[in-house]
Coordinates of N, CA and C in Angstrom, one line a residue:
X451 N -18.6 31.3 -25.8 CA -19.1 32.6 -26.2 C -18.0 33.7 -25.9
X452 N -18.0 34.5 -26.7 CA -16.8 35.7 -27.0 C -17.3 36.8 -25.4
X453 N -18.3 36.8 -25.5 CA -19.3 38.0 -25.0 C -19.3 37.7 -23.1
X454 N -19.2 38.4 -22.5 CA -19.6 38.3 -20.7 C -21.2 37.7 -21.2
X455 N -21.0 36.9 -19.4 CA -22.7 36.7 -19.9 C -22.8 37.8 -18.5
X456 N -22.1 39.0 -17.8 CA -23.2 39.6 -17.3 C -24.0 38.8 -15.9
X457 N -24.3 40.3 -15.3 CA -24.7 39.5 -14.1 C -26.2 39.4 -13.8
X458 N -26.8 38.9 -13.0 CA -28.0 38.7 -12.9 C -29.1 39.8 -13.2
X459 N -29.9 39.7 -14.2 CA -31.1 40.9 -14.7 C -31.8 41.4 -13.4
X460 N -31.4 41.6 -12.4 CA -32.7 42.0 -11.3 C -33.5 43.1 -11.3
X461 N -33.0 44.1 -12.2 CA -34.3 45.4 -12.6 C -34.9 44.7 -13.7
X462 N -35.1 44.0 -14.3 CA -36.3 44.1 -15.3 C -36.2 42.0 -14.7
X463 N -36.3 41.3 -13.8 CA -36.4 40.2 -13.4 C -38.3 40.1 -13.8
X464 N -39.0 41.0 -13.2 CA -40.5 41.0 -13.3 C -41.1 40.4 -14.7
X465 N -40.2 40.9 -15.9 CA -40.6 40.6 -17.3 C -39.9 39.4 -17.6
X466 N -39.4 38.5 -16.9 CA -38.9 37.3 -17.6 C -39.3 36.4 -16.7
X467 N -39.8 34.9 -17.4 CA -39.7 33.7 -16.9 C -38.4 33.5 -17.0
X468 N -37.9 33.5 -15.6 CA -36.6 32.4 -14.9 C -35.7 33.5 -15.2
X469 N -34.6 33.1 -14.8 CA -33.4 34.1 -14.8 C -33.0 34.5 -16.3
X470 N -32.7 35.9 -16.1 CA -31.8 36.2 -17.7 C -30.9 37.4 -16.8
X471 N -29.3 37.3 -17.5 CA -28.2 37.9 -17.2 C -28.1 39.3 -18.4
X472 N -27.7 40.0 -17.9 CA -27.1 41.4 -18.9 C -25.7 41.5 -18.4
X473 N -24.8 41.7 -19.7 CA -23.6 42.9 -20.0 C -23.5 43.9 -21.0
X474 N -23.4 45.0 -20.0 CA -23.5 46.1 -21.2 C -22.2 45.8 -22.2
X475 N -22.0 45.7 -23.7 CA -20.9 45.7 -24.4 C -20.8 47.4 -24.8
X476 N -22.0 48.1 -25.2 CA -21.2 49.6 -25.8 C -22.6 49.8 -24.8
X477 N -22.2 51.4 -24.5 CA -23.2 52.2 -24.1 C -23.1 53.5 -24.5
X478 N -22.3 53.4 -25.5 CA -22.1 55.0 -26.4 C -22.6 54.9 -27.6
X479 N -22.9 55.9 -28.3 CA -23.7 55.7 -29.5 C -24.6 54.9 -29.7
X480 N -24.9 53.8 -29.7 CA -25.9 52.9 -29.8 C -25.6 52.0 -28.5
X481 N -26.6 51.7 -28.1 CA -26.8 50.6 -26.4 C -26.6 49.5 -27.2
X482 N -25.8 48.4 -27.1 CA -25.2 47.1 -27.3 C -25.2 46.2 -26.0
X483 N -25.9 45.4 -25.8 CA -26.3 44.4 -24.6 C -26.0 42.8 -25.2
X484 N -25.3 42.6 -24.0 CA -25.5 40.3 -24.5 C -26.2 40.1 -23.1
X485 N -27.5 39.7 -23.6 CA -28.4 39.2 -23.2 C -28.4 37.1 -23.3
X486 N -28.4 37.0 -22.0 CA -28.4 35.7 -21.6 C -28.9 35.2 -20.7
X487 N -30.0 34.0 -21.5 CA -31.4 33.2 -20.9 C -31.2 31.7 -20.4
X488 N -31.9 31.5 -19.0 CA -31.1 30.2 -18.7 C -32.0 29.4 -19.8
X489 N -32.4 28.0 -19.7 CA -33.1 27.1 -20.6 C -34.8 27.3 -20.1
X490 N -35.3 27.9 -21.4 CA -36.8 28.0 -21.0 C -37.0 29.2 -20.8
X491 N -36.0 30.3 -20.6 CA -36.1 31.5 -20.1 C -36.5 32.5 -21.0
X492 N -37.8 33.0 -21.1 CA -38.5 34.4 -21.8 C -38.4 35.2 -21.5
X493 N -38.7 36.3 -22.0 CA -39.1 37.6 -21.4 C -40.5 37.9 -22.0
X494 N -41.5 38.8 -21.7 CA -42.8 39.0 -21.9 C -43.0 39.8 -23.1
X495 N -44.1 39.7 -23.5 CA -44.1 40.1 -24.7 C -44.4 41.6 -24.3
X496 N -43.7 42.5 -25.6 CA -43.7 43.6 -25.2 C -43.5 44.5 -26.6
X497 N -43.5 46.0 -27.0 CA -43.3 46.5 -27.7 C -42.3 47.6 -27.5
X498 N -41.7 47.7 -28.8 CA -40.2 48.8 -28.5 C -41.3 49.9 -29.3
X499 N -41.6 50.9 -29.0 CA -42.4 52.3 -29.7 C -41.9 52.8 -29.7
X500 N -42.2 53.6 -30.7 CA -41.3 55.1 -31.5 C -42.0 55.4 -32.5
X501 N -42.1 57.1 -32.8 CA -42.9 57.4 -33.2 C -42.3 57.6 -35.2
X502 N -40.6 57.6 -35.0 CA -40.1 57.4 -36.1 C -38.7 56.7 -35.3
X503 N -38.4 55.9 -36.5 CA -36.7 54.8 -36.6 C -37.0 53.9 -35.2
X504 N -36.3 53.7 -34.5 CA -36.6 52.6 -33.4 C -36.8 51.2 -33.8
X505 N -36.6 50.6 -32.5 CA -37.1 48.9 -32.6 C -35.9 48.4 -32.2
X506 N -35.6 47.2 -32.2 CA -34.5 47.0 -32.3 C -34.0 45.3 -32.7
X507 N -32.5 45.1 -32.5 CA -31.9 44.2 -33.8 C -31.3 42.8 -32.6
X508 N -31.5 41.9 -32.9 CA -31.3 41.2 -32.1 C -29.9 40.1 -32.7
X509 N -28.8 39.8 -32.3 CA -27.8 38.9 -33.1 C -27.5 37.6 -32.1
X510 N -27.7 36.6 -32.6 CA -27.4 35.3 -31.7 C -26.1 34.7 -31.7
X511 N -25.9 34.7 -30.3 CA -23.9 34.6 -30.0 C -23.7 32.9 -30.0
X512 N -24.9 32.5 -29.0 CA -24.6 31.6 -28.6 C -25.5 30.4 -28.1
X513 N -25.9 29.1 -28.1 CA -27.1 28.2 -28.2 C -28.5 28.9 -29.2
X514 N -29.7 28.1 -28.4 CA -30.3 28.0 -29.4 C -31.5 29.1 -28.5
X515 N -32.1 30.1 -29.6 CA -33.0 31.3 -28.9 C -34.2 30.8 -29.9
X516 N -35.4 31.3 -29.4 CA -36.7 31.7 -30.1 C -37.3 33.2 -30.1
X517 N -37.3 33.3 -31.1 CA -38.0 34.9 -31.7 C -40.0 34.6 -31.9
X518 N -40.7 35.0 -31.6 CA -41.7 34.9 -31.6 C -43.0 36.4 -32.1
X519 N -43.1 36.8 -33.0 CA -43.6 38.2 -33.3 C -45.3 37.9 -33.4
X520 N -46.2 38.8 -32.8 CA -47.6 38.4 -33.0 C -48.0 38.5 -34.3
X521 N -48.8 37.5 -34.4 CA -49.4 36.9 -35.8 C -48.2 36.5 -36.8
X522 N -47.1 36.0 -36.2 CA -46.2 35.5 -37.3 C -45.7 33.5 -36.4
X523 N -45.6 33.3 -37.2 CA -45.1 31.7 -37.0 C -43.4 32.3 -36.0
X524 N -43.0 31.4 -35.1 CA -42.2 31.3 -34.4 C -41.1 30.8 -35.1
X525 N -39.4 31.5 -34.4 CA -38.7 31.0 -35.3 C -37.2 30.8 -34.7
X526 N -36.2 30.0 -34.6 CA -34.9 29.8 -34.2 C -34.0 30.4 -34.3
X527 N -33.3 31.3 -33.2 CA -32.2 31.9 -33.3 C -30.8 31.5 -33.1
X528 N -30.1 31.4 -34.1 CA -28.6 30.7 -33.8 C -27.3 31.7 -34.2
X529 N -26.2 31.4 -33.7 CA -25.4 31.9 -33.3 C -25.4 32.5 -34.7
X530 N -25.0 33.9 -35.2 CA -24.7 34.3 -36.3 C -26.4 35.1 -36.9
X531 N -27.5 34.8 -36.6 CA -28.9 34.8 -37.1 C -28.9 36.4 -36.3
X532 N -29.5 36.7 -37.7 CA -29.7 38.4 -37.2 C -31.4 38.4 -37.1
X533 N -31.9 38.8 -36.1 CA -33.7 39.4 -36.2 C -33.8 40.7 -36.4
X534 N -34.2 41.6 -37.1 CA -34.8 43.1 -37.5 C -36.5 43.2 -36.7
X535 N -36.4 43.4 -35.3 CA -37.5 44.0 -35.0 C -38.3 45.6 -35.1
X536 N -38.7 45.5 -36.2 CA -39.4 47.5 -36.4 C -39.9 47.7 -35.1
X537 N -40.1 49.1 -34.9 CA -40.9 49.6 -33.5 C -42.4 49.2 -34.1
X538 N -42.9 49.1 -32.9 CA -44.2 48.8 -33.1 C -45.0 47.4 -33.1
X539 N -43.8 46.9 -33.3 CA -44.5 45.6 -33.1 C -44.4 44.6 -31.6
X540 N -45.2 43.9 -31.1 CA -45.3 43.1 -30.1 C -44.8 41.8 -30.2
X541 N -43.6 41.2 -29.5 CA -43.2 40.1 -29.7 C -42.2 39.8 -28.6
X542 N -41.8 38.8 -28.6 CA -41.5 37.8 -27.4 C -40.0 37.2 -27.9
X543 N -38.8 37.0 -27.0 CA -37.7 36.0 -27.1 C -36.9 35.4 -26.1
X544 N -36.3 34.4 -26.5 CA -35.8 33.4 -25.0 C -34.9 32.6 -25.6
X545 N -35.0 31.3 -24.6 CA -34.0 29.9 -24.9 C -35.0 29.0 -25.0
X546 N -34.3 28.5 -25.8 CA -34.6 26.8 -26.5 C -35.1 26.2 -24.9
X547 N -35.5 25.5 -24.6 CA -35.8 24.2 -23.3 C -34.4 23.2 -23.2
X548 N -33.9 23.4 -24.0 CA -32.5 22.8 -23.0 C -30.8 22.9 -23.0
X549 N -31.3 24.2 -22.9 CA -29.7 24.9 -23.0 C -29.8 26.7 -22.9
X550 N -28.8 27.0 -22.3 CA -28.8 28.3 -22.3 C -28.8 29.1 -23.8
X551 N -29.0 30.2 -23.8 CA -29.3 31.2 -25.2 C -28.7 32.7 -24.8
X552 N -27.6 33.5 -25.7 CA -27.5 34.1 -25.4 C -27.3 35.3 -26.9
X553 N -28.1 36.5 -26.6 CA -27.8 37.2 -28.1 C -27.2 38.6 -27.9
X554 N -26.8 39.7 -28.7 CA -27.0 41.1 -28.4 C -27.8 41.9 -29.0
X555 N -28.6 42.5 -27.7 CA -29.7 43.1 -28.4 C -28.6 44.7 -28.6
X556 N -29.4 45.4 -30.0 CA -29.1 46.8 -30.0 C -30.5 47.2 -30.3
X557 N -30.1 48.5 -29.4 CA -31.1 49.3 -29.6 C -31.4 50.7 -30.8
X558 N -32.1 50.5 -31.5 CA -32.1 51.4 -32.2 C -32.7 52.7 -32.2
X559 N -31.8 53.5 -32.2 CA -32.1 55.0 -31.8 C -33.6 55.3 -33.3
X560 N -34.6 56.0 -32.2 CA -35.4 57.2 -32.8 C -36.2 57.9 -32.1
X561 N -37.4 58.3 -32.7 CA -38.1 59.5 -31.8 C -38.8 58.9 -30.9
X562 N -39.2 59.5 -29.7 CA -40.2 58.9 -29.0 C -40.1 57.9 -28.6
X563 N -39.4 57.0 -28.0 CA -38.6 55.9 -28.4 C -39.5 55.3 -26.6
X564 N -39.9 54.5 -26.5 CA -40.3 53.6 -24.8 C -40.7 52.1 -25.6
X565 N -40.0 51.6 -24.0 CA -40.9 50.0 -24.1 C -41.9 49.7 -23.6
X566 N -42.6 48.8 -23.9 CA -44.0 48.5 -23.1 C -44.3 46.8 -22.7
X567 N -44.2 46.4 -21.9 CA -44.3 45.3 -21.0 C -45.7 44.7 -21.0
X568 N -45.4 43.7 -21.7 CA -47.2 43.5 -21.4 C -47.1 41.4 -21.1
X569 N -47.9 41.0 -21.2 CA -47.9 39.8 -20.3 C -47.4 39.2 -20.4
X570 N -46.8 38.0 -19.5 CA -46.0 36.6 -19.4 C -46.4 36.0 -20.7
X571 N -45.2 35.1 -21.0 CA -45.4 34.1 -21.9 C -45.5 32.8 -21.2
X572 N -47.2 32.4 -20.8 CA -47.3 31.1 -20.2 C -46.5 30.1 -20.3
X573 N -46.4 28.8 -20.3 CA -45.8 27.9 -20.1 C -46.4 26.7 -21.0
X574 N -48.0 27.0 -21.3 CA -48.5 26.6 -22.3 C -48.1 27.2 -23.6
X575 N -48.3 28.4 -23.2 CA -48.0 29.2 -25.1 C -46.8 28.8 -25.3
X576 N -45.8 29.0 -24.2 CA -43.9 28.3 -25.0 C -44.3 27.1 -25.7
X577 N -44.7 26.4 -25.0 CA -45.0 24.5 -25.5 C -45.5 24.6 -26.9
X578 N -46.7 25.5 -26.5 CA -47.6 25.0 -28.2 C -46.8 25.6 -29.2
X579 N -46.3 27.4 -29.4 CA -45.0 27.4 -29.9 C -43.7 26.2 -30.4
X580 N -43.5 25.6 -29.4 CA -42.1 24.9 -29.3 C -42.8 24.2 -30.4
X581 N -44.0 23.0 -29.9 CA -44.9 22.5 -31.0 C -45.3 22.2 -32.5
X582 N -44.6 23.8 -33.0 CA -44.9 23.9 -34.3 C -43.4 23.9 -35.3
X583 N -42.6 24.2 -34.3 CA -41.0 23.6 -34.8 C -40.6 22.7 -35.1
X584 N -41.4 21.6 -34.4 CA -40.8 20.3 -34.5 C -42.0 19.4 -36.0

């Protein structure tokens, strides 16, 4: 991987199952992060809100990630794979179960713009998830 994997997430630790690392790459103009999940490692489902533009874009550097959006089928993130998350929607991402995953999130500037943290992704729901990939 081109990218730092960044040191251990300990402010936002609460919203992930198992460790995930941050390095900031830009923090001017648009926030550019490489975000990196050990194997199995989520963060909770949550929403990027904004009341206009926002959401934000996810790019996969490196192993294998899962993107998961409510009410949509689950899906593989690989190195090169771009995700377009709009504001507003609720959805969940991590590592594959056997191997680290690492992407950059950017943030996309707009109005009114907060995140919202809302529950773990059990260990059942990853499974049944994982489940329908195979």
């Amino acid at each position: 991987m081109i990218f730092p994997v960044g040191k251990y997430n300990e402010a936002y630790a609460k919203y992930f199952t198992k460790k995930s690392y941050l390095a900031p790459i830009s923090t001017e103009q648009v926030g550019i992060f490489n975000v990196t999940f050990e194997p199995s490692c989520r963060n909770n489902w949550h929403i990027h809100h904004a009341t206009k533009g926002g959401g934000q874009i996810l790019i996969g550097v490196a192993g294998v990630g899962l993107y998961k959006e409510e009410g949509k089928p689950i899906v593989k993130i690989l190195p090169g794979d771009v995700i377009n998350i709009p504001a507003n929607v609720k959805h969940w991402h991590g590592a594959a179960p056997d191997g680290y995953f690492s992407h950059l999130a950017v943030e996309v500037s707009g109005e009114n713009t907060s995140n919202e943290w809302l529950d773990a992704v059990s260990d059942e729901e990853y499974e049944k998830e994982l489940a329908t990939l195979k």
